[in-house]
PDB file of C-alpha atoms in Angstrom:
ATOM      1  CA  MET H 274      -7.510  -0.876   0.620  1.00  0.00           C
ATOM      2  CA  ILE H 275      -6.393  -1.404  -2.977  1.00  0.00           C
ATOM      3  CA  LYS H 276      -5.433   1.895  -4.620  1.00  0.00           C
ATOM      4  CA  ILE H 277      -4.308   0.625  -8.036  1.00  0.00           C
ATOM      5  CA  LYS H 278      -5.108  -2.691  -9.681  1.00  0.00           C
ATOM      6  CA  LEU H 279      -3.965  -4.117 -12.997  1.00  0.00           C
ATOM      7  CA  GLU H 280      -5.897  -7.008 -14.500  1.00  0.00           C
ATOM      8  CA  ASN H 281      -4.293  -8.957 -17.348  1.00  0.00           C
ATOM      9  CA  PHE H 282      -2.634  -5.711 -18.445  1.00  0.00           C
ATOM     10  CA  SER H 283      -0.668  -5.755 -21.685  1.00  0.00           C
ATOM     11  CA  SER H 284       0.751  -2.742 -23.460  1.00  0.00           C
ATOM     12  CA  GLY H 285       3.474  -1.526 -25.762  1.00  0.00           C
ATOM     13  CA  TYR H 286       4.064   0.594 -28.840  1.00  0.00           C
ATOM     14  CA  LYS H 287       2.343   0.116 -32.203  1.00  0.00           C
ATOM     15  CA  ASN H 288       2.109  -3.648 -32.700  1.00  0.00           C
ATOM     16  CA  LYS H 289       4.913  -4.562 -30.302  1.00  0.00           C
ATOM     17  CA  VAL H 290       3.970  -5.962 -26.883  1.00  0.00           C
ATOM     18  CA  ILE H 291       6.322  -4.714 -24.143  1.00  0.00           C
ATOM     19  CA  ILE H 292       4.284  -5.609 -21.039  1.00  0.00           C
ATOM     20  CA  ASP H 293       2.373  -8.859 -21.184  1.00  0.00           C
ATOM     21  CA  SER H 294      -0.526 -10.029 -18.997  1.00  0.00           C
ATOM     22  CA  VAL H 295       0.426  -8.279 -15.756  1.00  0.00           C
ATOM     23  CA  ASN H 296      -1.776  -8.723 -12.690  1.00  0.00           C
ATOM     24  CA  LEU H 297      -0.786  -6.442  -9.839  1.00  0.00           C
ATOM     25  CA  SER H 298      -2.382  -4.690  -6.851  1.00  0.00           C
ATOM     26  CA  ILE H 299      -0.934  -1.721  -4.951  1.00  0.00           C
ATOM     27  CA  ASN H 300      -2.411  -0.839  -1.587  1.00  0.00           C
ATOM     28  CA  THR H 301      -3.067   2.563  -0.071  1.00  0.00           C
ATOM     29  CA  GLY H 302       0.015   3.907   1.704  1.00  0.00           C
ATOM     30  CA  GLU H 303       2.315   1.291   0.161  1.00  0.00           C
ATOM     31  CA  TRP H 304       5.685   1.842  -1.541  1.00  0.00           C
ATOM     32  CA  LEU H 305       6.172  -0.451  -4.531  1.00  0.00           C
ATOM     33  CA  SER H 306       9.506  -0.572  -6.352  1.00  0.00           C
ATOM     34  CA  ILE H 307       9.693  -2.064  -9.826  1.00  0.00           C
ATOM     35  CA  ILE H 308      12.928  -3.814 -10.730  1.00  0.00           C
ATOM     36  CA  GLY H 309      14.260  -5.534 -13.826  1.00  0.00           C
ATOM     37  CA  ALA H 310      17.012  -5.426 -16.408  1.00  0.00           C
ATOM     38  CA  ASN H 311      17.136  -2.710 -19.058  1.00  0.00           C
ATOM     39  CA  GLY H 312      14.380  -3.289 -21.598  1.00  0.00           C
ATOM     40  CA  SER H 313      12.252  -5.387 -19.241  1.00  0.00           C
ATOM     41  CA  GLY H 314       9.299  -2.976 -19.489  1.00  0.00           C
ATOM     42  CA  LYS H 315       9.534  -0.984 -16.244  1.00  0.00           C
ATOM     43  CA  SER H 316       8.870   2.442 -17.773  1.00  0.00           C
ATOM     44  CA  THR H 317       6.158   1.050 -20.043  1.00  0.00           C
ATOM     45  CA  LEU H 318       4.404  -0.430 -17.022  1.00  0.00           C
ATOM     46  CA  ILE H 319       4.278   2.800 -15.035  1.00  0.00           C
ATOM     47  CA  LYS H 320       3.224   4.794 -18.092  1.00  0.00           C
ATOM     48  CA  GLY H 321       0.350   2.351 -18.461  1.00  0.00           C
ATOM     49  CA  ILE H 322      -0.656   2.898 -14.852  1.00  0.00           C
ATOM     50  CA  CYS H 323      -0.826   6.649 -15.567  1.00  0.00           C
ATOM     51  CA  ARG H 324      -2.652   6.054 -18.888  1.00  0.00           C
ATOM     52  CA  LEU H 325       0.152   7.775 -20.776  1.00  0.00           C
ATOM     53  CA  ILE H 326      -0.003   4.700 -22.994  1.00  0.00           C
ATOM     54  CA  LYS H 327      -3.140   2.663 -23.549  1.00  0.00           C
ATOM     55  CA  PRO H 328      -3.522  -1.035 -22.799  1.00  0.00           C
ATOM     56  CA  GLN H 329      -3.529  -3.442 -25.716  1.00  0.00           C
ATOM     57  CA  LYS H 330      -5.614  -5.677 -23.501  1.00  0.00           C
ATOM     58  CA  GLY H 331      -6.639  -5.826 -19.863  1.00  0.00           C
ATOM     59  CA  LYS H 332      -7.573  -3.023 -17.495  1.00  0.00           C
ATOM     60  CA  VAL H 333      -6.155  -0.574 -14.971  1.00  0.00           C
ATOM     61  CA  PHE H 334      -8.330   0.383 -12.007  1.00  0.00           C
ATOM     62  CA  LEU H 335      -7.731   3.526  -9.976  1.00  0.00           C
ATOM     63  CA  ARG H 336      -9.564   3.435  -6.649  1.00  0.00           C
ATOM     64  CA  GLY H 337     -11.900   0.828  -8.129  1.00  0.00           C
ATOM     65  CA  LYS H 338     -12.686   2.771 -11.312  1.00  0.00           C
ATOM     66  CA  ASP H 339     -11.545   1.744 -14.776  1.00  0.00           C
ATOM     67  CA  ILE H 340      -8.957   4.390 -15.701  1.00  0.00           C
ATOM     68  CA  LYS H 341     -10.134   4.157 -19.307  1.00  0.00           C
ATOM     69  CA  TYR H 342     -13.211   6.191 -18.438  1.00  0.00           C
ATOM     70  CA  LEU H 343     -11.540   8.865 -16.275  1.00  0.00           C
ATOM     71  CA  SER H 344     -10.729  12.315 -17.612  1.00  0.00           C
ATOM     72  CA  ASN H 345      -7.139  13.518 -17.857  1.00  0.00           C
ATOM     73  CA  LYS H 346      -7.884  16.097 -15.176  1.00  0.00           C
ATOM     74  CA  SER H 347      -9.272  13.447 -12.836  1.00  0.00           C
ATOM     75  CA  ILE H 348      -6.176  11.276 -13.298  1.00  0.00           C
ATOM     76  CA  SER H 349      -3.877  14.275 -12.734  1.00  0.00           C
ATOM     77  CA  GLN H 350      -5.696  15.050  -9.491  1.00  0.00           C
ATOM     78  CA  GLN H 351      -5.003  11.508  -8.278  1.00  0.00           C
ATOM     79  CA  ILE H 352      -1.580  10.601  -9.713  1.00  0.00           C
ATOM     80  CA  SER H 353       1.625  12.646  -9.856  1.00  0.00           C
ATOM     81  CA  PHE H 354       4.130  11.237 -12.339  1.00  0.00           C
ATOM     82  CA  LEU H 355       7.782  12.249 -12.579  1.00  0.00           C
ATOM     83  CA  PRO H 356       9.402  10.669 -15.652  1.00  0.00           C
ATOM     84  CA  GLN H 357      13.109  10.074 -16.095  1.00  0.00           C
ATOM     85  CA  GLY H 358      15.178  12.533 -18.062  1.00  0.00           C
ATOM     86  CA  ILE H 359      13.312  15.687 -16.991  1.00  0.00           C
ATOM     87  CA  ASN H 360      14.887  18.893 -18.347  1.00  0.00           C
ATOM     88  CA  SER H 361      16.365  20.336 -15.165  1.00  0.00           C
ATOM     89  CA  ASN H 362      18.193  23.297 -16.743  1.00  0.00           C
ATOM     90  CA  LEU H 363      15.101  25.392 -17.311  1.00  0.00           C
ATOM     91  CA  SER H 364      15.291  29.148 -16.782  1.00  0.00           C
ATOM     92  CA  ILE H 365      12.440  29.048 -14.318  1.00  0.00           C
ATOM     93  CA  SER H 366      12.375  29.744 -10.603  1.00  0.00           C
ATOM     94  CA  VAL H 367      11.909  26.913  -8.138  1.00  0.00           C
ATOM     95  CA  LYS H 368       8.610  28.410  -6.985  1.00  0.00           C
ATOM     96  CA  ASP H 369       7.294  28.735 -10.566  1.00  0.00           C
ATOM     97  CA  LEU H 370       8.243  25.120 -11.222  1.00  0.00           C
ATOM     98  CA  VAL H 371       6.383  23.913  -8.146  1.00  0.00           C
ATOM     99  CA  ALA H 372       3.409  26.091  -9.093  1.00  0.00           C
ATOM    100  CA  LEU H 373       2.936  23.892 -12.177  1.00  0.00           C
ATOM    101  CA  GLY H 374       1.665  21.248  -9.771  1.00  0.00           C
ATOM    102  CA  ARG H 375      -1.519  23.289  -9.392  1.00  0.00           C
ATOM    103  CA  SER H 376      -2.305  22.946 -13.131  1.00  0.00           C
ATOM    104  CA  PRO H 377      -4.878  20.120 -12.731  1.00  0.00           C
ATOM    105  CA  TYR H 378      -7.035  22.465 -10.666  1.00  0.00           C
ATOM    106  CA  LYS H 379      -6.938  25.374 -13.122  1.00  0.00           C
ATOM    107  CA  ASN H 380      -8.607  26.248 -16.392  1.00  0.00           C
ATOM    108  CA  PHE H 381      -6.180  26.900 -19.235  1.00  0.00           C
ATOM    109  CA  TRP H 382      -7.429  30.480 -19.556  1.00  0.00           C
ATOM    110  CA  ASP H 383      -7.112  31.260 -15.850  1.00  0.00           C
ATOM    111  CA  PHE H 384      -3.889  30.102 -14.189  1.00  0.00           C
ATOM    112  CA  ASP H 385      -3.655  32.847 -11.573  1.00  0.00           C
ATOM    113  CA  LEU H 386      -2.613  31.454  -8.208  1.00  0.00           C
ATOM    114  CA  ASN H 387      -4.947  32.063  -5.297  1.00  0.00           C
ATOM    115  CA  LYS H 388      -4.238  31.986  -1.559  1.00  0.00           C
ATOM    116  CA  ILE H 389      -4.861  28.246  -1.350  1.00  0.00           C
ATOM    117  CA  ASP H 390      -2.455  27.588  -4.232  1.00  0.00           C
ATOM    118  CA  ASN H 391       0.273  29.722  -2.695  1.00  0.00           C
ATOM    119  CA  SER H 392      -0.191  28.039   0.665  1.00  0.00           C
ATOM    120  CA  ILE H 393       0.109  24.565  -0.894  1.00  0.00           C
ATOM    121  CA  ILE H 394       3.197  25.597  -2.885  1.00  0.00           C
ATOM    122  CA  GLU H 395       4.906  26.976   0.219  1.00  0.00           C
ATOM    123  CA  GLU H 396       4.021  23.894   2.260  1.00  0.00           C
ATOM    124  CA  SER H 397       5.385  21.633  -0.497  1.00  0.00           C
ATOM    125  CA  LEU H 398       8.665  23.553  -0.524  1.00  0.00           C
ATOM    126  CA  LYS H 399       8.879  23.274   3.251  1.00  0.00           C
ATOM    127  CA  LEU H 400       8.232  19.528   3.199  1.00  0.00           C
ATOM    128  CA  VAL H 401      11.284  18.924   1.003  1.00  0.00           C
ATOM    129  CA  ASP H 402      13.321  21.587   2.837  1.00  0.00           C
ATOM    130  CA  ILE H 403      14.008  23.999  -0.029  1.00  0.00           C
ATOM    131  CA  LEU H 404      11.769  26.943   0.853  1.00  0.00           C
ATOM    132  CA  GLU H 405      14.814  29.203   1.006  1.00  0.00           C
ATOM    133  CA  LEU H 406      15.548  28.372  -2.649  1.00  0.00           C
ATOM    134  CA  LYS H 407      12.119  29.357  -3.995  1.00  0.00           C
ATOM    135  CA  ASP H 408      13.411  32.396  -5.898  1.00  0.00           C
ATOM    136  CA  CYS H 409      16.484  30.643  -7.339  1.00  0.00           C
ATOM    137  CA  LEU H 410      16.537  29.510 -10.949  1.00  0.00           C
ATOM    138  CA  LEU H 411      16.304  25.758 -11.370  1.00  0.00           C
ATOM    139  CA  SER H 412      19.487  25.833 -13.458  1.00  0.00           C
ATOM    140  CA  GLU H 413      21.408  27.463 -10.583  1.00  0.00           C
ATOM    141  CA  ILE H 414      20.862  24.843  -7.875  1.00  0.00           C
ATOM    142  CA  SER H 415      22.463  21.458  -7.300  1.00  0.00           C
ATOM    143  CA  GLY H 416      21.223  18.165  -8.725  1.00  0.00           C
ATOM    144  CA  GLY H 417      19.942  16.986  -5.364  1.00  0.00           C
ATOM    145  CA  GLN H 418      18.098  20.262  -4.837  1.00  0.00           C
ATOM    146  CA  ARG H 419      16.544  20.016  -8.311  1.00  0.00           C
ATOM    147  CA  GLN H 420      15.259  16.525  -7.516  1.00  0.00           C
ATOM    148  CA  ARG H 421      13.646  17.896  -4.376  1.00  0.00           C
ATOM    149  CA  ALA H 422      12.136  20.751  -6.392  1.00  0.00           C
ATOM    150  CA  PHE H 423      10.488  18.243  -8.753  1.00  0.00           C
ATOM    151  CA  LEU H 424       9.277  16.262  -5.760  1.00  0.00           C
ATOM    152  CA  ALA H 425       7.763  19.485  -4.370  1.00  0.00           C
ATOM    153  CA  LEU H 426       6.011  19.919  -7.732  1.00  0.00           C
ATOM    154  CA  ALA H 427       4.499  16.449  -7.320  1.00  0.00           C
ATOM    155  CA  LEU H 428       3.403  17.269  -3.766  1.00  0.00           C
ATOM    156  CA  ALA H 429       1.826  20.547  -4.872  1.00  0.00           C
ATOM    157  CA  GLN H 430      -0.307  18.486  -7.244  1.00  0.00           C
ATOM    158  CA  GLY H 431      -2.106  17.265  -4.133  1.00  0.00           C
ATOM    159  CA  THR H 432      -2.334  13.621  -5.151  1.00  0.00           C
ATOM    160  CA  GLU H 433      -2.335  10.512  -2.983  1.00  0.00           C
ATOM    161  CA  ILE H 434      -0.236   8.582  -5.532  1.00  0.00           C
ATOM    162  CA  ILE H 435       3.274   9.537  -6.661  1.00  0.00           C
ATOM    163  CA  ILE H 436       5.051   7.596  -9.405  1.00  0.00           C
ATOM    164  CA  LEU H 437       8.744   8.231 -10.054  1.00  0.00           C
ATOM    165  CA  ASP H 438      10.783   6.718 -12.886  1.00  0.00           C
ATOM    166  CA  GLU H 439      14.432   6.344 -11.808  1.00  0.00           C
ATOM    167  CA  PRO H 440      14.353   9.389  -9.487  1.00  0.00           C
ATOM    168  CA  THR H 441      17.883   8.837  -8.143  1.00  0.00           C
ATOM    169  CA  ASN H 442      19.642   8.885 -11.515  1.00  0.00           C
ATOM    170  CA  TYR H 443      22.575  11.310 -11.602  1.00  0.00           C
ATOM    171  CA  LEU H 444      22.658  11.605  -7.792  1.00  0.00           C
ATOM    172  CA  ASP H 445      25.588  10.381  -5.714  1.00  0.00           C
ATOM    173  CA  ILE H 446      24.837   7.750  -3.083  1.00  0.00           C
ATOM    174  CA  ASN H 447      24.575  10.328  -0.303  1.00  0.00           C
ATOM    175  CA  HIS H 448      21.951  12.351  -2.159  1.00  0.00           C
ATOM    176  CA  GLN H 449      20.156   9.192  -3.293  1.00  0.00           C
ATOM    177  CA  ILE H 450      19.625   8.137   0.310  1.00  0.00           C
ATOM    178  CA  LYS H 451      18.659  11.657   1.413  1.00  0.00           C
ATOM    179  CA  PHE H 452      16.129  11.975  -1.400  1.00  0.00           C
ATOM    180  CA  LEU H 453      14.536   8.593  -0.747  1.00  0.00           C
ATOM    181  CA  GLN H 454      14.449   9.259   2.998  1.00  0.00           C
ATOM    182  CA  ILE H 455      12.530  12.484   2.341  1.00  0.00           C
ATOM    183  CA  LEU H 456      10.140  10.451   0.213  1.00  0.00           C
ATOM    184  CA  LYS H 457       9.777   7.817   2.951  1.00  0.00           C
ATOM    185  CA  ASP H 458       9.055  10.486   5.578  1.00  0.00           C
ATOM    186  CA  LEU H 459       6.389  12.009   3.314  1.00  0.00           C
ATOM    187  CA  GLN H 460       4.895   8.591   2.643  1.00  0.00           C
ATOM    188  CA  LEU H 461       4.454   7.971   6.352  1.00  0.00           C
ATOM    189  CA  LYS H 462       3.296  11.506   7.165  1.00  0.00           C
ATOM    190  CA  LYS H 463       0.736  11.796   4.359  1.00  0.00           C
ATOM    191  CA  ASN H 464      -0.079   8.091   3.799  1.00  0.00           C
ATOM    192  CA  LEU H 465       1.085   8.351   0.194  1.00  0.00           C
ATOM    193  CA  THR H 466       1.050   5.475  -2.244  1.00  0.00           C
ATOM    194  CA  ILE H 467       4.419   5.472  -4.014  1.00  0.00           C
ATOM    195  CA  ILE H 468       5.672   3.612  -7.062  1.00  0.00           C
ATOM    196  CA  THR H 469       9.325   3.878  -8.032  1.00  0.00           C
ATOM    197  CA  VAL H 470      11.511   2.379 -10.704  1.00  0.00           C
ATOM    198  CA  LEU H 471      14.899   1.831  -9.058  1.00  0.00           C
ATOM    199  CA  HIS H 472      18.040   0.055 -10.228  1.00  0.00           C
ATOM    200  CA  ASP H 473      19.787  -0.161  -6.852  1.00  0.00           C
ATOM    201  CA  LEU H 474      18.527  -3.280  -5.080  1.00  0.00           C
ATOM    202  CA  ASN H 475      19.987  -2.085  -1.784  1.00  0.00           C
ATOM    203  CA  LEU H 476      17.819   1.032  -1.938  1.00  0.00           C
ATOM    204  CA  CYS H 477      14.793  -1.022  -2.982  1.00  0.00           C
ATOM    205  CA  ALA H 478      15.217  -3.316   0.012  1.00  0.00           C
ATOM    206  CA  ARG H 479      15.726  -0.398   2.386  1.00  0.00           C
ATOM    207  CA  PHE H 480      12.793   1.812   1.410  1.00  0.00           C
ATOM    208  CA  SER H 481      10.101  -0.307  -0.272  1.00  0.00           C
ATOM    209  CA  GLU H 482       7.313  -2.368   1.277  1.00  0.00           C
ATOM    210  CA  LYS H 483       6.840  -4.372  -1.910  1.00  0.00           C
ATOM    211  CA  ILE H 484       8.921  -5.330  -4.943  1.00  0.00           C
ATOM    212  CA  ALA H 485       7.639  -6.193  -8.421  1.00  0.00           C
ATOM    213  CA  ALA H 486      10.223  -7.991 -10.564  1.00  0.00           C
ATOM    214  CA  LEU H 487       9.923  -7.870 -14.357  1.00  0.00           C
ATOM    215  CA  LYS H 488      11.659  -9.978 -16.987  1.00  0.00           C
ATOM    216  CA  ASN H 489      11.071  -9.561 -20.718  1.00  0.00           C
ATOM    217  CA  GLY H 490       7.747  -7.843 -20.080  1.00  0.00           C
ATOM    218  CA  PHE H 491       6.400 -10.458 -17.678  1.00  0.00           C
ATOM    219  CA  LEU H 492       5.829  -9.967 -13.966  1.00  0.00           C
ATOM    220  CA  ILE H 493       7.649 -12.914 -12.461  1.00  0.00           C
ATOM    221  CA  LYS H 494       7.538 -12.134  -8.723  1.00  0.00           C
ATOM    222  CA  VAL H 495       5.797  -9.745  -6.316  1.00  0.00           C
ATOM    223  CA  GLY H 496       6.250  -9.501  -2.575  1.00  0.00           C
ATOM    224  CA  GLU H 497       8.102  -8.026   0.377  1.00  0.00           C
ATOM    225  CA  PRO H 498      11.828  -7.480  -0.229  1.00  0.00           C
ATOM    226  CA  LYS H 499      12.902  -9.759   2.602  1.00  0.00           C
ATOM    227  CA  TYR H 500      11.001 -12.656   1.062  1.00  0.00           C
ATOM    228  CA  ILE H 501      11.555 -12.326  -2.674  1.00  0.00           C
ATOM    229  CA  LEU H 502      14.969 -10.688  -3.080  1.00  0.00           C
ATOM    230  CA  ASN H 503      17.225 -13.716  -3.136  1.00  0.00           C
ATOM    231  CA  GLU H 504      20.124 -15.112  -5.163  1.00  0.00           C
ATOM    232  CA  ASN H 505      17.881 -17.087  -7.497  1.00  0.00           C
ATOM    233  CA  LEU H 506      15.605 -14.159  -8.397  1.00  0.00           C
ATOM    234  CA  ILE H 507      18.518 -11.793  -8.995  1.00  0.00           C
ATOM    235  CA  LYS H 508      20.315 -14.367 -11.124  1.00  0.00           C
ATOM    236  CA  ASN H 509      17.109 -14.894 -13.101  1.00  0.00           C
ATOM    237  CA  ILE H 510      16.401 -11.252 -13.928  1.00  0.00           C
ATOM    238  CA  TYR H 511      19.929  -9.785 -14.089  1.00  0.00           C
ATOM    239  CA  ASP H 512      22.037 -12.853 -14.953  1.00  0.00           C
ATOM    240  CA  ILE H 513      24.469 -12.059 -12.154  1.00  0.00           C
ATOM    241  CA  ASN H 514      25.522 -13.834  -8.980  1.00  0.00           C
ATOM    242  CA  VAL H 515      25.290 -11.983  -5.675  1.00  0.00           C
ATOM    243  CA  LEU H 516      26.129 -12.442  -2.030  1.00  0.00           C
ATOM    244  CA  ILE H 517      23.470 -11.249   0.411  1.00  0.00           C
ATOM    245  CA  SER H 518      24.052 -10.038   3.956  1.00  0.00           C
ATOM    246  CA  GLU H 519      21.587  -8.833   6.570  1.00  0.00           C
ATOM    247  CA  THR H 520      22.015  -5.330   8.034  1.00  0.00           C
ATOM    248  CA  LYS H 521      19.903  -3.032  10.185  1.00  0.00           C
ATOM    249  CA  TYR H 522      18.578  -1.548   6.938  1.00  0.00           C
ATOM    250  CA  GLY H 523      17.615  -4.934   5.536  1.00  0.00           C
ATOM    251  CA  LYS H 524      19.336  -7.051   2.913  1.00  0.00           C
ATOM    252  CA  GLN H 525      22.484  -5.816   1.171  1.00  0.00           C
ATOM    253  CA  PHE H 526      23.573  -7.199  -2.203  1.00  0.00           C
ATOM    254  CA  TYR H 527      27.126  -7.660  -3.463  1.00  0.00           C
ATOM    255  CA  PRO H 528      27.879  -8.845  -7.024  1.00  0.00           C
ATOM    256  CA  VAL H 529      30.373 -11.701  -7.271  1.00  0.00           C
ATOM    257  CA  ASP H 530      32.089 -13.521 -10.121  1.00  0.00           C
TER     258      ASP H 530
END
């Protein structure tokens, strides 16, 4: 079943087109990673999917409905979005941060948490294995733990779609893999639809079911990593030569001169 569909989608800022004529479908329970060089339009594309920026032409459909006509609350109850560059030094407890995920279900004048909210918050903390940190300040825990806290926030939002813009930035390779493995386990357990912007092609190949490759705002290739991630595509979008080897985790990519 198609969860998200873009038809001839173009968007950008003011009169400048950043994403041009993209057609893309994302299925229920699928993990799509978006790749491309800096400035290729990756962040603009996912912001368009969330309706954080409006299309200049074309449409975005969410579960078959034109997102243009959905309320902000309806979108927030269906899509959790974690942008890059989140302020992670806030003087707020981990539990209070995760509680913000319940906002789409509250009125602005009545944000008191009920038993259902508290149960969902606790379950979200358990799913990312940081329940014991719930009373710690966000600024007092490690970078990997903060990433998991923001993921718990997204889970507490109770959506079937999670979109993450460069979620492994500032994490070492060990914590990158641990974080993405938690995400993969949640995807399989809860049948989540996940969209990530990732720079590491090795991680894309290991965790994603589908890759969307962008170049200069155009979608030039979509498909399973094992079929589309090859020397020619990587040379085309990154202007770099690579060697590719097969491992138990899928393809591995090594830049060469």
